[in-house]
Coordinates of C-alpha atoms and ligand atoms in Angstrom, one line a residue:
M1 CA -107.9 -175.0 34.3
I2 CA -109.1 -171.4 34.6
A3 CA -111.8 -170.7 32.1
R4 CA -111.0 -168.2 29.7
R5 CA -113.3 -166.2 27.5
H6 CA -112.6 -164.4 24.4
F7 CA -113.2 -160.7 23.3
I8 CA -113.8 -159.7 19.8
A9 CA -114.7 -156.4 18.5
L10 CA -113.9 -154.7 15.1
S11 CA -110.8 -156.3 13.7
T12 CA -109.0 -156.7 16.9
C13 CA -109.7 -159.5 19.2
V14 CA -108.2 -159.3 22.8
T15 CA -108.0 -162.4 25.1
L16 CA -107.5 -161.6 28.7
W17 CA -107.2 -164.3 31.0
M18 CA -110.1 -164.4 33.4
G19 CA -111.5 -161.3 31.8
T20 CA -115.1 -160.2 30.8
A21 CA -116.5 -159.3 27.1
V22 CA -116.0 -155.6 26.0
P23 CA -115.2 -153.9 23.1
T24 CA -111.9 -153.2 21.6
R25 CA -110.9 -149.7 22.9
A26 CA -112.5 -150.5 26.4
A27 CA -110.6 -154.2 26.3
S28 CA -107.4 -152.3 26.1
I29 CA -108.2 -150.0 29.1
L30 CA -109.4 -153.0 31.1
A31 CA -106.1 -155.0 29.9
S32 CA -104.2 -151.9 31.3
Q33 CA -105.7 -152.4 34.3
A34 CA -105.4 -156.1 34.7
E35 CA -101.8 -156.2 34.0
T36 CA -100.5 -154.8 37.1
T37 CA -101.2 -158.2 38.4
R38 CA -101.4 -161.0 35.4
S39 CA -100.5 -161.2 32.0
V40 CA -102.6 -160.6 28.6
R41 CA -102.7 -163.9 26.8
A42 CA -103.6 -164.2 23.1
S43 CA -103.7 -167.2 20.8
D44 CA -102.0 -165.1 17.6
G45 CA -100.5 -161.8 18.1
M46 CA -99.4 -159.6 21.0
V47 CA -98.0 -156.1 21.2
V48 CA -96.7 -154.7 24.4
S49 CA -95.8 -150.8 24.2
G50 CA -95.9 -147.5 26.7
T51 CA -99.5 -146.5 25.4
V52 CA -102.8 -148.0 24.7
H53 CA -103.1 -146.2 21.5
A54 CA -99.6 -147.9 19.9
S55 CA -100.3 -151.2 21.2
N56 CA -103.6 -151.0 19.3
A57 CA -101.9 -149.6 16.4
G58 CA -99.7 -152.7 16.1
A59 CA -102.6 -155.2 17.2
E60 CA -104.6 -153.7 14.5
V61 CA -102.0 -154.2 12.1
L62 CA -101.6 -157.8 13.1
A63 CA -105.3 -158.6 12.9
A64 CA -105.3 -157.3 9.3
G65 CA -102.6 -160.1 8.2
G66 CA -99.3 -157.9 8.9
N67 CA -96.0 -159.5 10.0
A68 CA -94.4 -158.7 13.4
V69 CA -92.4 -156.1 11.3
D70 CA -95.3 -154.4 10.1
A71 CA -96.9 -154.1 13.8
A72 CA -93.4 -153.1 14.9
I73 CA -93.4 -150.0 12.3
A74 CA -97.1 -148.7 13.2
T75 CA -96.4 -149.3 17.0
G76 CA -93.3 -146.9 16.8
F77 CA -94.9 -144.5 14.4
A78 CA -98.1 -144.0 16.9
L79 CA -95.7 -143.8 20.2
A80 CA -93.9 -141.0 18.2
V81 CA -97.4 -139.1 18.5
T82 CA -98.7 -140.6 22.0
H83 CA -95.5 -141.1 24.0
P84 CA -93.6 -138.0 22.9
S85 CA -91.1 -138.3 25.8
A86 CA -89.2 -141.2 24.1
G87 CA -91.2 -142.4 21.1
N88 CA -90.0 -140.3 18.3
I89 CA -89.3 -139.7 14.5
G90 CA -86.3 -137.4 15.3
G91 CA -84.4 -139.9 17.3
G92 CA -83.0 -143.3 16.7
G93 CA -82.8 -147.1 18.1
F94 CA -82.2 -150.8 17.3
M95 CA -84.6 -153.7 16.3
V96 CA -84.0 -157.3 16.6
I97 CA -85.9 -159.7 14.4
R98 CA -86.5 -163.7 14.8
F99 CA -87.9 -165.2 11.9
P100 CA -90.1 -168.1 12.5
D101 CA -87.5 -170.3 10.8
G102 CA -85.3 -169.4 13.8
T103 CA -82.9 -167.0 11.5
T104 CA -82.1 -163.4 13.1
T105 CA -81.3 -159.9 12.4
A106 CA -80.8 -156.2 13.8
L107 CA -81.3 -153.1 12.5
D108 CA -79.6 -150.2 13.7
F109 CA -81.0 -147.0 13.0
R110 CA -78.9 -145.1 15.8
E111 CA -78.6 -141.5 15.3
K112 CA -74.9 -140.7 13.9
A113 CA -72.7 -137.5 14.3
P114 CA -73.0 -134.9 11.6
L115 CA -70.3 -134.5 9.3
A116 CA -68.9 -131.1 11.1
A117 CA -68.8 -132.9 14.3
H118 CA -65.5 -133.6 16.0
P119 CA -64.3 -134.6 19.4
E120 CA -63.5 -131.6 20.9
M121 CA -66.8 -130.0 19.8
W122 CA -68.0 -129.8 23.5
L123 CA -65.1 -127.7 24.6
D124 CA -66.0 -124.2 24.9
E125 CA -63.5 -121.1 23.6
S126 CA -61.1 -121.2 27.0
G127 CA -60.9 -125.1 26.1
E128 CA -63.1 -125.9 29.0
Y129 CA -65.7 -128.9 28.3
S130 CA -69.2 -127.7 28.6
R131 CA -71.6 -130.1 29.9
T132 CA -74.3 -127.7 28.5
K133 CA -73.2 -128.1 24.9
H134 CA -72.8 -131.8 25.1
H135 CA -76.2 -132.3 26.5
N136 CA -78.4 -129.7 25.7
G137 CA -79.1 -127.4 22.7
A138 CA -78.6 -127.9 18.9
L139 CA -75.0 -129.3 19.2
A140 CA -76.5 -132.2 21.1
V141 CA -78.7 -133.3 18.2
G142 CA -77.6 -136.2 16.4
V143 CA -78.9 -136.9 12.7
P144 CA -81.9 -139.1 13.5
G145 CA -82.5 -142.5 12.3
T146 CA -85.8 -143.9 13.4
V147 CA -87.8 -143.2 10.0
A148 CA -84.7 -144.6 7.8
G149 CA -84.5 -147.8 10.0
F150 CA -88.4 -148.6 10.1
W151 CA -88.4 -147.7 6.1
K152 CA -85.1 -150.3 5.9
A153 CA -87.2 -152.9 8.2
H154 CA -90.3 -152.6 5.8
Q155 CA -88.4 -152.8 2.7
L156 CA -86.8 -155.9 3.8
Y157 CA -89.1 -157.6 5.7
G158 CA -92.8 -155.7 5.8
G159 CA -95.8 -157.2 4.1
Q160 CA -98.2 -154.0 4.3
D161 CA -98.6 -151.1 2.5
W162 CA -96.2 -148.5 3.9
E163 CA -98.8 -146.1 3.9
R164 CA -101.3 -148.3 6.1
L165 CA -98.7 -148.5 8.7
L166 CA -98.4 -144.5 9.2
R167 CA -102.4 -144.4 9.3
P168 CA -102.9 -144.9 13.0
A169 CA -100.2 -142.2 14.0
I170 CA -101.7 -139.7 11.3
G171 CA -105.2 -140.2 12.9
L172 CA -103.8 -139.9 16.1
A173 CA -102.0 -136.9 15.7
R174 CA -104.6 -135.0 13.2
D175 CA -107.6 -136.0 15.4
G176 CA -106.0 -135.8 18.7
F177 CA -106.0 -138.1 21.9
E178 CA -106.7 -137.3 25.9
L179 CA -103.7 -136.7 27.8
T180 CA -103.0 -139.1 30.5
D181 CA -102.1 -138.1 34.0
R182 CA -98.6 -139.2 33.5
L183 CA -98.2 -137.9 29.9
G184 CA -99.9 -134.3 31.0
R185 CA -97.5 -134.1 33.7
G186 CA -94.6 -134.5 31.5
L187 CA -95.7 -132.0 29.2
R188 CA -96.1 -129.6 31.9
R189 CA -92.4 -130.2 33.1
L190 CA -91.4 -129.9 29.1
V191 CA -93.4 -126.2 28.4
T192 CA -92.1 -125.0 31.8
G193 CA -88.5 -126.4 32.1
R194 CA -86.3 -127.1 29.0
G195 CA -88.4 -126.7 26.2
A196 CA -89.7 -123.2 27.4
A197 CA -86.7 -121.9 25.4
Y198 CA -87.9 -123.3 22.1
E199 CA -91.2 -121.7 20.5
G200 CA -92.1 -124.8 18.5
T201 CA -92.1 -126.7 21.5
V202 CA -94.3 -124.4 23.5
A203 CA -96.6 -124.2 20.4
Y204 CA -97.2 -127.8 20.0
F205 CA -97.1 -128.9 23.7
S206 CA -99.0 -126.5 25.6
N207 CA -102.8 -125.4 25.7
E208 CA -101.9 -121.8 23.8
G209 CA -99.3 -121.2 25.7
R210 CA -100.9 -122.5 29.2
P211 CA -99.6 -125.7 30.3
H212 CA -101.8 -128.6 29.8
A213 CA -104.1 -130.3 32.2
S214 CA -104.3 -133.8 32.3
G215 CA -107.4 -134.8 30.2
D216 CA -106.8 -132.4 27.7
R217 CA -107.2 -133.3 23.9
L218 CA -103.5 -133.1 22.4
T219 CA -103.9 -132.4 18.7
Q220 CA -100.7 -132.1 16.5
A221 CA -101.5 -131.0 12.9
D222 CA -97.8 -130.2 12.0
L223 CA -96.9 -133.9 13.2
A224 CA -99.8 -135.4 11.1
R225 CA -98.7 -133.6 8.1
T226 CA -94.9 -134.5 8.5
L227 CA -96.0 -138.3 9.1
E228 CA -98.3 -138.0 5.8
R229 CA -95.1 -136.9 4.1
I230 CA -93.4 -139.9 5.0
A231 CA -96.5 -142.1 4.3
L232 CA -96.6 -140.7 0.8
E233 CA -92.8 -140.6 0.2
G234 CA -91.3 -143.3 2.4
R235 CA -87.8 -142.1 3.5
D236 CA -87.4 -138.9 1.4
G237 CA -90.7 -137.8 3.3
F238 CA -88.3 -137.3 6.2
Y239 CA -84.7 -136.9 4.8
A240 CA -85.6 -135.0 1.7
G241 CA -88.1 -132.2 0.7
E242 CA -89.9 -130.0 3.3
T243 CA -88.9 -132.2 6.4
A244 CA -85.6 -131.9 5.9
R245 CA -85.4 -128.4 5.1
L246 CA -87.7 -127.7 8.2
L247 CA -85.0 -129.5 10.2
V248 CA -82.0 -127.8 8.6
A249 CA -83.6 -124.3 9.3
E250 CA -84.4 -125.3 12.8
M251 CA -80.4 -126.2 13.4
E252 CA -79.3 -123.0 11.3
R253 CA -81.6 -120.9 13.6
L254 CA -80.2 -122.1 16.9
G255 CA -76.5 -122.6 15.8
G256 CA -76.6 -126.5 15.2
I257 CA -74.7 -128.2 12.6
I258 CA -76.8 -130.9 10.8
T259 CA -76.9 -130.2 7.0
L260 CA -79.5 -131.4 4.5
E261 CA -76.3 -133.7 3.2
D262 CA -76.4 -135.3 6.4
L263 CA -79.6 -136.1 6.3
A264 CA -79.3 -137.3 2.9
R265 CA -76.4 -139.5 3.8
Y266 CA -78.3 -141.2 6.8
Q267 CA -78.4 -145.1 6.3
A268 CA -79.8 -147.4 8.5
R269 CA -77.5 -150.8 8.9
E270 CA -78.9 -154.5 9.2
R271 CA -76.3 -156.3 11.6
T272 CA -75.6 -159.5 12.8
P273 CA -77.2 -159.7 16.3
V274 CA -75.1 -160.6 19.1
Q275 CA -75.7 -164.4 20.0
G276 CA -75.0 -166.0 23.1
T277 CA -76.3 -169.0 25.1
Y278 CA -77.1 -169.6 28.4
R279 CA -78.2 -173.1 29.9
G280 CA -79.2 -174.7 26.9
Y281 CA -81.4 -171.0 25.7
D282 CA -80.1 -169.0 23.0
V283 CA -79.9 -165.1 23.6
I284 CA -80.3 -162.9 20.6
S285 CA -79.5 -159.2 21.0
M286 CA -78.2 -155.9 19.8
P287 CA -74.3 -155.7 18.5
P288 CA -72.6 -152.4 18.2
P289 CA -73.0 -149.6 18.2
S290 CA -75.2 -150.8 21.4
S291 CA -72.8 -152.2 24.2
G292 CA -76.2 -154.2 25.5
G293 CA -75.8 -157.3 23.5
I294 CA -72.0 -157.9 24.3
A295 CA -72.3 -157.1 28.0
L296 CA -75.5 -159.0 28.4
V297 CA -73.8 -162.3 26.8
E298 CA -70.6 -161.5 29.1
M299 CA -72.6 -161.4 32.1
L300 CA -74.7 -164.5 31.5
N301 CA -71.5 -166.4 30.6
I302 CA -70.0 -165.5 33.9
L303 CA -73.1 -166.3 35.7
E304 CA -73.5 -169.5 34.2
G305 CA -70.8 -170.6 36.4
Y306 CA -73.0 -170.6 39.5
D307 CA -75.8 -172.2 40.9
L308 CA -78.0 -168.9 41.1
A309 CA -81.4 -170.7 41.6
A310 CA -80.1 -172.3 44.7
M311 CA -78.9 -169.1 46.2
G312 CA -82.1 -168.0 45.9
H313 CA -83.7 -164.9 44.3
N314 CA -82.5 -161.3 45.5
S315 CA -80.5 -163.1 48.1
A316 CA -77.4 -161.2 49.4
E317 CA -75.4 -164.2 47.8
Y318 CA -77.3 -163.8 44.4
I319 CA -77.0 -160.2 44.6
H320 CA -73.3 -160.3 45.4
H321 CA -72.4 -162.7 42.3
L322 CA -74.6 -160.4 39.9
A323 CA -73.1 -157.3 41.0
E324 CA -69.7 -158.7 40.5
A325 CA -70.4 -159.9 37.0
M326 CA -72.0 -156.2 36.1
R327 CA -69.0 -154.4 37.7
R328 CA -66.9 -156.3 35.4
A329 CA -69.0 -156.5 32.1
F330 CA -69.4 -152.5 32.7
R331 CA -65.3 -152.2 32.6
D332 CA -65.2 -153.8 29.7
R333 CA -68.1 -151.9 28.0
A334 CA -66.2 -148.6 28.9
Q335 CA -62.7 -149.6 27.5
H336 CA -63.8 -151.4 24.3
V337 CA -67.2 -151.1 23.0
A338 CA -68.2 -148.3 20.6
D339 CA -69.4 -148.0 16.9
A340 CA -67.8 -151.1 15.5
D341 CA -67.5 -149.3 12.0
F342 CA -65.2 -146.9 14.1
A343 CA -63.4 -148.8 16.6
D344 CA -62.0 -152.5 16.9
V345 CA -64.3 -154.1 19.2
P346 CA -63.4 -157.5 20.4
R347 CA -66.7 -158.7 20.1
Q348 CA -65.8 -162.7 20.0
R349 CA -63.4 -162.4 22.8
L350 CA -66.0 -160.6 25.2
T351 CA -69.0 -162.8 24.4
S352 CA -66.7 -166.1 24.7
K353 CA -67.4 -168.8 27.5
E354 CA -63.4 -168.9 27.6
Y355 CA -63.1 -165.1 28.4
A356 CA -66.1 -165.2 31.0
A357 CA -64.1 -167.8 32.7
T358 CA -61.3 -165.9 33.3
V359 CA -63.5 -162.9 34.4
R360 CA -65.4 -165.7 36.8
A361 CA -62.0 -166.5 38.4
E362 CA -61.3 -162.9 39.8
I363 CA -64.6 -163.1 41.4
D364 CA -64.2 -163.4 45.5
A365 CA -67.7 -165.3 46.6
A366 CA -66.8 -163.6 49.9
A367 CA -65.8 -160.3 49.6
A368 CA -66.8 -157.4 46.9
G369 CA -64.4 -156.5 44.2
V370 CA -63.0 -153.0 43.8
S371 CA -63.5 -150.7 40.9
A372 CA -60.3 -148.8 40.3
P373 CA -61.2 -145.6 39.0
S374 CA -57.7 -145.1 37.4
D375 CA -59.2 -144.5 33.9
I376 CA -62.8 -145.2 33.6
T377 CA -65.8 -143.6 35.5
D378 CA -69.5 -142.5 35.8
V379 CA -71.1 -141.0 32.9
Y380 CA -74.8 -139.9 32.7
E381 CA -77.0 -141.6 30.6
S382 CA -80.7 -141.0 30.8
P383 CA -83.6 -143.5 31.5
E384 CA -85.8 -141.8 29.1
T385 CA -86.1 -144.3 26.3
T386 CA -88.8 -146.6 25.4
H387 CA -89.2 -150.3 24.9
Y388 CA -91.8 -152.4 23.0
S389 CA -92.1 -156.2 22.0
V390 CA -94.1 -157.8 19.0
V391 CA -95.1 -161.5 18.2
D392 CA -97.3 -162.4 15.5
R393 CA -99.2 -165.0 14.7
N394 CA -96.3 -167.0 12.9
G395 CA -94.2 -166.7 15.6
M396 CA -92.0 -163.9 14.2
A397 CA -90.7 -161.7 17.0
V398 CA -89.9 -158.0 17.0
S399 CA -87.8 -156.5 20.0
V400 CA -87.6 -152.6 19.4
T401 CA -85.8 -149.9 21.9
Y402 CA -85.5 -146.5 20.4
T403 CA -84.7 -143.0 22.1
L404 CA -84.7 -139.2 22.2
E405 CA -81.9 -139.9 25.1
G406 CA -83.3 -137.4 27.4
G407 CA -86.8 -137.0 28.3
Y408 CA -88.3 -135.2 25.0
G409 CA -84.9 -135.3 23.9
S410 CA -83.0 -131.8 23.5
G411 CA -86.6 -130.0 23.9
I412 CA -86.4 -128.6 20.7
T413 CA -89.4 -129.1 18.3
V414 CA -89.1 -128.3 14.7
P415 CA -91.4 -125.6 13.6
G416 CA -93.6 -126.6 10.9
A417 CA -93.0 -130.2 11.1
G418 CA -94.2 -130.8 14.8
F419 CA -91.6 -133.3 16.2
L420 CA -88.9 -133.3 18.6
L421 CA -85.5 -133.8 18.1
N422 CA -82.9 -135.9 20.2
N423 CA -80.1 -134.6 22.3
E424 CA -78.3 -138.2 21.6
M425 CA -74.7 -136.7 20.9
G426 CA -74.5 -136.5 24.9
D427 CA -73.7 -140.1 24.5
F428 CA -70.5 -139.5 22.8
N429 CA -67.5 -139.1 25.3
A430 CA -66.8 -135.7 26.6
G431 CA -63.5 -135.0 24.4
P432 CA -59.8 -136.9 24.4
G433 CA -58.3 -137.3 27.5
L434 CA -61.1 -136.0 29.3
T435 CA -61.6 -138.9 31.9
N436 CA -61.6 -137.7 35.6
T437 CA -63.2 -138.4 39.2
R438 CA -66.0 -136.1 38.6
G439 CA -67.6 -138.2 36.0
L440 CA -66.3 -137.3 32.4
I441 CA -65.0 -140.0 30.2
G442 CA -62.5 -139.3 27.5
T443 CA -61.5 -142.8 25.9
E444 CA -60.7 -143.2 22.4
P445 CA -63.1 -145.4 21.0
N446 CA -66.6 -143.4 21.6
L447 CA -65.4 -139.9 20.6
A448 CA -67.4 -138.0 18.2
R449 CA -66.4 -138.1 14.9
P450 CA -68.2 -137.3 11.5
E451 CA -70.8 -140.0 10.9
Q452 CA -69.7 -141.9 13.9
R453 CA -72.8 -143.3 15.9
M454 CA -72.7 -142.9 19.8
L455 CA -72.2 -145.8 22.2
S456 CA -75.8 -147.1 23.4
S457 CA -77.0 -149.3 26.2
M458 CA -80.3 -150.3 24.3
T459 CA -80.5 -154.3 24.4
P460 CA -83.8 -155.2 22.6
S461 CA -83.4 -159.1 23.1
I462 CA -85.1 -162.5 22.1
L463 CA -84.9 -165.7 24.0
A464 CA -85.2 -168.9 22.3
K465 CA -84.8 -172.9 23.1
D466 CA -84.3 -176.0 21.1
G467 CA -85.3 -173.6 17.9
E468 CA -88.8 -172.4 19.2
L469 CA -89.1 -168.8 20.5
V470 CA -89.4 -168.5 24.4
A471 CA -89.4 -164.4 25.1
V472 CA -89.2 -160.9 23.6
V473 CA -87.6 -158.5 26.2
G474 CA -85.9 -155.3 26.4
S475 CA -86.3 -151.8 28.5
P476 CA -85.4 -148.0 28.8
G477 CA -83.3 -147.0 31.5
G478 CA -79.7 -145.6 30.3
R479 CA -77.1 -147.8 31.3
T480 CA -79.6 -150.0 33.7
I481 CA -81.0 -151.2 30.6
I482 CA -78.4 -154.0 30.2
N483 CA -79.3 -155.1 33.7
T484 CA -82.8 -155.1 33.7
V485 CA -82.7 -157.4 30.7
L486 CA -80.3 -159.6 32.2
Q487 CA -82.8 -160.1 35.3
V488 CA -85.7 -160.6 33.5
L489 CA -84.1 -163.2 31.8
L490 CA -82.6 -164.8 34.7
N491 CA -86.1 -164.6 36.4
M492 CA -87.5 -166.6 33.8
I493 CA -84.8 -169.0 33.3
E494 CA -83.1 -169.4 36.8
F495 CA -86.5 -169.1 38.8
D496 CA -89.4 -170.3 36.6
M497 CA -91.3 -167.0 36.5
N498 CA -93.8 -166.4 34.3
V499 CA -93.5 -163.0 32.3
R500 CA -95.5 -160.9 34.6
E501 CA -93.5 -162.1 37.5
A502 CA -90.2 -161.6 35.7
V503 CA -91.3 -158.2 34.7
T504 CA -92.6 -157.3 38.1
A505 CA -89.7 -158.5 40.4
S506 CA -87.4 -155.9 42.0
R507 CA -84.6 -155.3 40.1
L508 CA -80.8 -154.1 41.0
H509 CA -78.1 -152.2 39.3
H510 CA -74.2 -152.1 39.1
Q511 CA -72.0 -150.3 36.4
W512 CA -68.3 -150.5 37.4
L513 CA -68.5 -146.9 38.6
P514 CA -69.9 -145.3 40.8
D515 CA -68.8 -148.3 42.6
R516 CA -72.5 -149.1 44.4
I517 CA -75.4 -151.6 44.1
R518 CA -78.3 -149.7 43.4
I519 CA -81.7 -151.7 44.7
E520 CA -85.2 -150.9 43.8
S521 CA -87.3 -149.7 46.9
G522 CA -88.5 -152.8 48.5
G523 CA -86.2 -154.9 46.8
V524 CA -84.3 -156.3 49.6
S525 CA -84.9 -156.6 53.5
V526 CA -82.9 -154.7 55.6
A527 CA -80.9 -157.7 56.7
T528 CA -80.2 -158.4 53.0
A529 CA -78.9 -155.2 52.2
E530 CA -76.5 -155.5 55.6
S531 CA -75.2 -158.7 54.6
L532 CA -74.1 -157.0 51.2
R533 CA -72.5 -154.2 53.2
R534 CA -70.4 -156.9 55.3
L535 CA -69.3 -158.3 52.1
G536 CA -67.8 -154.5 51.6
H537 CA -70.6 -153.5 49.0
T538 CA -72.0 -149.8 49.3
V539 CA -75.7 -150.6 48.7
S540 CA -78.5 -147.9 48.3
V541 CA -82.0 -149.0 48.1
G542 CA -84.6 -146.7 46.3
G543 CA -86.4 -145.6 42.9
S544 CA -87.2 -147.7 40.2
Q545 CA -85.3 -149.3 37.5
G546 CA -86.3 -150.0 34.0
I547 CA -89.8 -150.5 32.3
A548 CA -89.5 -153.9 30.8
H549 CA -92.4 -154.6 28.3
S550 CA -92.2 -158.3 27.1
I551 CA -94.0 -161.2 26.0
M552 CA -93.4 -164.9 26.8
I553 CA -94.8 -167.8 24.9
D554 CA -96.7 -170.2 27.0
P555 CA -94.6 -173.5 26.2
E556 CA -97.9 -175.7 26.5
T557 CA -100.4 -173.9 24.4
G558 CA -98.1 -171.7 22.3
D559 CA -100.3 -168.5 23.3
R560 CA -98.8 -165.3 23.8
L561 CA -98.4 -163.9 27.1
G562 CA -97.8 -160.1 27.4
A563 CA -96.6 -158.1 30.5
A564 CA -96.7 -154.1 30.0
D565 CA -94.4 -153.3 32.9
A566 CA -96.7 -151.6 35.5
R567 CA -93.6 -149.1 36.3
N568 CA -95.4 -147.2 33.2
V569 CA -99.0 -147.0 34.2
D570 CA -100.0 -146.0 30.8
A571 CA -98.5 -149.2 29.2
V572 CA -100.6 -151.8 27.8
A573 CA -100.4 -155.4 26.3
V574 CA -102.7 -155.8 23.6
G575 CA -103.1 -159.3 21.7
N576 CA -105.5 -161.1 19.3
Ligands
LIG601 N1 -79.7 -142.8 25.1 C1 -79.7 -144.2 25.9 C2 -79.1 -145.3 25.1 O1 -78.8 -145.1 23.8 O2 -78.5 -146.2 25.5

């Protein structure tokens, strides 16, 4: 048995497998370095997120007696300050919760279309579709949901004072923090690229007009004041009063359509999670307006009919069967899944074992299928989202994925309020009947309608078995999210990988159209890629897929094992 030592400093206690004693902040940094090769182990609580500041914020809430929902809220607000490319209060997302008694719920705080939205809103005067209007500028901004989502989660399930949960974020915004190389690079790109057109963005994210250098201190005084209003007034600190007035003023200045009424009417919704089973495990994931849970359970149901372990991890046979399941789940996603408050989504059928059996019968073990581009084709979805996982001392588990859509969203920062706005309207379809082979999609269910929520791929998920929590998983990555979560789960269940191995292993993606398997750099040998091509697949190898910050429970000790995905070098697991 490998000896473990415990580090205790201030209110936070970090346990690093095989580590040495260091104070809290240093412990987190050490955790970050060590995490590329192993998990962080803790006996009580664990937070795994994209920045050391956010993971610390959540872990400190846990150490002070907060539950996993409290910690998730503190982590989310801290990410809005320290991970501005995707952490946010100007965007939206999803939270899946599993309580210690095994019951589950989900919170939907996806952005919605403003009241003035309509399906043809991205056509220009000549009736031509404008990609620019759809994805950039003020018309691309959806009504934000994050603050309402965190507020609702707190009202329903939080335990600590709301104001306490915002304190770390307010401190980080007011006092500043040092820019990592990764964030420094991101901010330089923002203020010299798409953010350059917006005064607020340049003012808040540059060094008095000059791009920031890595190592600079980023202070965000107006964001701190916005967070203070939210701390004092709760939901109304964002959706009414000064913050709402500033947001709407910027929309009016830039030709946007979000009004005070849109903000006042925004409601986060509690939803019933999608639940599936796979070889005796329970899979709990996000329902519409995310497509994630339905597609994940559909793929697992299809794949349950094969002996994947015998095929071998990332063998040609394994990749072929995964790709064929992905092909069909993404076809169904495009045809059927949208905001279920507006569209009739056949959720029960798509997630049933019977339906999976009929789909499996279509799959040829010796030949690639064909994705007919008759009416459904590729649509761009940004990979810039962020996921974090939390488990508390009682075993409450929270899986959160939230987003601004593009990196730094629309690139518009609200002057006087200091937060970036999303460009999530780009996740609606382009317009009625606009499906074409160049990548537009115009199917009915996911068209922009007043107050509809745009279809998402975010897949915050939780795994349990025999009434016990097993793992908390999720990822950013646009449509690759669903396949990343699928593979992290299969790695754990089929290949007995620990959380570090499951998160690190190379991943692949197929999404119906384009009809191509994408495999991460170094993910397969030349011979395996050739075998796949002989089966009829188009294969490309390169890039990286997702950032799957995850937690697994050690079945023997009950310890929480956190793995920050090393695909984001700033990410950290902090336990106590
Ligand atoms: N904008 C990415 C997603 O919602 O899936």
